[in-house]
Phi, psi and omega in degrees: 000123178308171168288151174268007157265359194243352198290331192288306187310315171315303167292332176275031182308329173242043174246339201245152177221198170029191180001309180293325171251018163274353196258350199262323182289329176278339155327286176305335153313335211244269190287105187293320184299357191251300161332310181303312205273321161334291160335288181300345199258358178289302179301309170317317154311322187285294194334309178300303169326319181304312190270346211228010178275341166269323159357103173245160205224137163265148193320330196278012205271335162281350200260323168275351146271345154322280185296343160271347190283330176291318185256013156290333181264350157257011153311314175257043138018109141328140177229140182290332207302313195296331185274331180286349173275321163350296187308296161310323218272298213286311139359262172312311193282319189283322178306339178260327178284334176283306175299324169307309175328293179325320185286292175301309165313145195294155178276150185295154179277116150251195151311134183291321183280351173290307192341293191293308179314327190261005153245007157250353167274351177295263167356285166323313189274332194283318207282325178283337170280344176304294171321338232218294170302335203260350149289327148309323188291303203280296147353286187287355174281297187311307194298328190282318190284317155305353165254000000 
């Protein structure tokens, strides 16, 4: 297995010139392993070369992978929606964290006959809020699988 700072060089070897390619040659001086993968990539060059040499490519053929490639690519668009559920999402959770806090902390001293009611709309809003993030949660789980 080549070195992982030289594999790149490697392949690009009769491409690099001057400096670079005195430092990838005094490498290869040094290193049997980086030589071995050289080697190989010699041969896989030669082979392909071998087989694929009567081949011919028609002129139009690169300007029409440019162009499906363009238009694949503004097929798949970025979509906000995963970032507006974030928003919501995130959203959704301090607002459940505000209420619990609301719930669980001790209460400003009210009225006695409220008590109860306001600690069951406490409750009721902390459970829709529960309820609200883990749809949000599901949501941006959906969004996520479809991109």
């Amino acid at each position: 297995m080549a070195c992982p700072e030289f594999e790149d060089r490697l392949i690009e070897y009769a491409d690099i010139e001057g400096e670079a390619r005195t430092c990838v040659d005094t490498h290869l001086a040094e290193c049997a392993s980086c030589r071995k993968f050289l080697e190989a990539l010699r041969v896989v060059d030669t082979e392909l070369t071998a087989r694929f040499a009567e081949r011919e490519v028609s002129a139009a053929f690169a300007p029409a992978v440019r162009r499906r490639v363009e238009r694949e690519a503004s097929a798949r668009r970025l979509s906000f929606v995963p970032e507006v559920l974030d928003f919501v999402g995130w959203g959704a959770i301090l607002a459940l964290l505000g209420l619990m806090a609301w719930w669980i902390l001790p209460p400003i001293p009210t009225f006695k006959a409220n008590q109860a009611a306001l600690s069951l709309n406490a409750a009721l809003a902390a459970g829709g809020a529960f309820l609200l993030v883990a749809l949000v949660i599901g949501l941006r789980s959906l969004a996520d699988l479809k991109r």
